[in-house]
Amino acid sequence: MEYLLHILILIGIYIILSVSLNLVVGYSGLLSIAHAAFYGVGAYVAALLALKLHSPFLLNIICAVILSGLLGALVGIPSLRIRDDYFAIATFAFQVITFSVMNNWVSFTGGPMGLPGIPQPTIFGLEINTHYRFLSLVFVLGVIVLWVCHKIVNSPFGRVLKSIREDEIFAQAQGKNVASCKVLVFVIGAGMASVAGVMYAYYISFIDPTSFTIMESIFILSIVIIGGAGNIWGSVLAAAVLVILPEALRFLGMPSSIAANMRQIIYGALLVILMLFRPQGFIGEYAFKK
Amino acid sequence: MTPALNIINVNKNFDGTIALDDFSLEVPRNSITGIIGPNGAGKTTLFNVITGFLPLDSGKITFNDKNVARMPSYQIMRLGVARTFQQLRLITRMTVQDNILLSFQNQAGEHLKNTFFFPGRVKEEEKRNEEKATELLSFMGIEDKASDLVEDLSYGQQKMVSLACCLASGADLLLLDEPVAGINPETIDNILSVIAKLPEGGKTVVLIEHNMDAVMQVCHTVVFMDEGKKIVEGVPESVRNDPAVLKAYLE
Ligand SMILES: Nc1ncnc2c1ncn2[C@@H]1O[C@H](COP(=O)(O)OP(=O)(O)O)[C@@H](O)[C@H]1O
Ligand SMILES: [Mg+2]
């Protein structure tokens, strides 16, 4: 039973990651490969605050979102305002830098040894100390993220985002401040990714840099593409499938050393097959329209 | 009365190709000005420079007495300028109605603060805009296309939608790049009759067009340009019979 709850918690975390990245990549057309970096920023902020200052969960989550959002602005403003040809490269650079800070600033982040012993969170006196409670917390946060994303993409602002993705020049000709819309959506995505990071740190109670590599960014990007760029529910479904897949392999009795490689192969094959036969992903953007 | 648009000694070159050569033009309020000239004369470049999509090399452009040279495009548009593109631009994978809705200015719903904290206000505004969009589409005679994707429309209908977007923006100055090129005569009449009515609604129009009959039919002033220079300017009849123009159009 605990195992099942564990899987559901991981699915919840990946739903938050993929839905928020979908907002940036799928709806706005901004290719970011820094999502794992913001995920890591959230995890490290929460872990450091909890370990060093013993500050409460809710305060830590707020701090994580704010710092992650600020870093998002730091990356996004220069690369999106001036010319956005370099945006993907800027996010790549940020991903690499963030990883090396986590990995090399040993005295502060623990370096490759990571940060162990992150205490379990308490919310309004309720200790989150069972799998069931963690799942409930992830569920609540996941629903909030989904709700916010749903509101955004269905608002007039969401319409502007889509127009920017489809034809930036047209969007400008309609008087839209394209650069500031892009920066805003990137900052929101960064803030949401950090929420997943906070949950991950508290839940696993140990973090190290290997969870927040560029491979992780690419994994989250695969979820978005496999599920369907521009469709929130596609990301939800694909997050579930891609988290369950390696577990299923384990049940087939595959030794874990082979399963890890199999996992990569299957993700790769899944991407290729989808691109060939269903380029819009599991659920395409226009799935629910006529 | 000051002109709606005043273009003063504008120069623009592309790596040695002179696209605009000391070009000046005053566009009076509530008028329709036609710009004609051979391909490569610099007509589209003129629109791109006015709307800030291309930086000018030198000169001055004022809209309602405000210098718009070197302003970002979206700010120029917000002052009340709207344009269409020679290579039609619309969001083809959106519905006609959504394209129109995108064109309304100053939407509260485009600020996330309002979406989350004043959802009622956003909803009401959206409903009002939807009604306005329907009205506009009926005015253009394409209300039955409202929920079609733009990509499913004919070229002529798409041109009508791009004109409808300009109207939705509420702009005072409309820059139309070849509004009737490449479409059937019936749709041409339709579009021309819409354009002809614009000045009485307080709008100023500058249009680029190769179709001489269309230009003669709706324009109050015609400008003939070639190699980035203004060659002739005057009332339609006199420009059409100008030797330089006759020569260019006979070739
Ligand atoms: N973005 C650009 N880059 C380089 N050259 C351009 C560009 N836009 C236009 N030109 C050149 O400027 C000249 C005028 O073009 P254009 O304004 O499109 O003419 P028209 O609209 O009158 O046919 C042409 O020689 C064209 O090749
Ligand atoms: Mg042209």
Coordinates of N, CA, C and O and ligand atoms in Angstrom, one line a residue, chain B residues 39-40 43-45 86 177-178 208 210, ligand 2:
Chain B
N39 N 6.5 46.8 -58.0 CA 7.1 45.9 -56.9 C 8.5 46.4 -56.5 O 9.3 46.7 -57.4
G40 N 8.7 46.4 -55.3 CA 10.1 46.8 -54.8 C 10.2 48.3 -54.7 O 11.3 48.8 -54.4
K43 N 6.9 50.3 -50.8 CA 5.6 50.6 -50.1 C 5.4 49.8 -48.8 O 5.1 50.4 -47.8
T44 N 5.7 48.5 -48.9 CA 5.6 47.8 -47.6 C 6.6 48.2 -46.6 O 6.3 48.3 -45.4
T45 N 7.8 48.6 -47.1 CA 8.8 49.1 -46.1 C 8.3 50.3 -45.4 O 8.5 50.5 -44.2
Q86 N 1.0 42.3 -46.0 CA 0.9 41.8 -47.4 C 0.8 40.3 -47.4 O -0.1 39.7 -48.1
D177 N -2.2 46.8 -46.3 CA -1.2 46.4 -47.3 C -1.9 45.4 -48.3 O -2.1 44.3 -48.0
E178 N -2.3 46.0 -49.5 CA -2.9 45.2 -50.5 C -4.2 44.5 -50.0 O -4.3 43.2 -50.1
I208 N -2.1 50.3 -49.6 CA -1.3 50.0 -50.7 C -2.1 49.1 -51.6 O -2.7 48.1 -51.1
H210 N -2.3 47.4 -55.9 CA -2.0 47.4 -57.3 C -3.2 47.5 -58.2 O -3.1 47.9 -59.3
Ligands
MG2 MG 4.7 45.2 -50.7

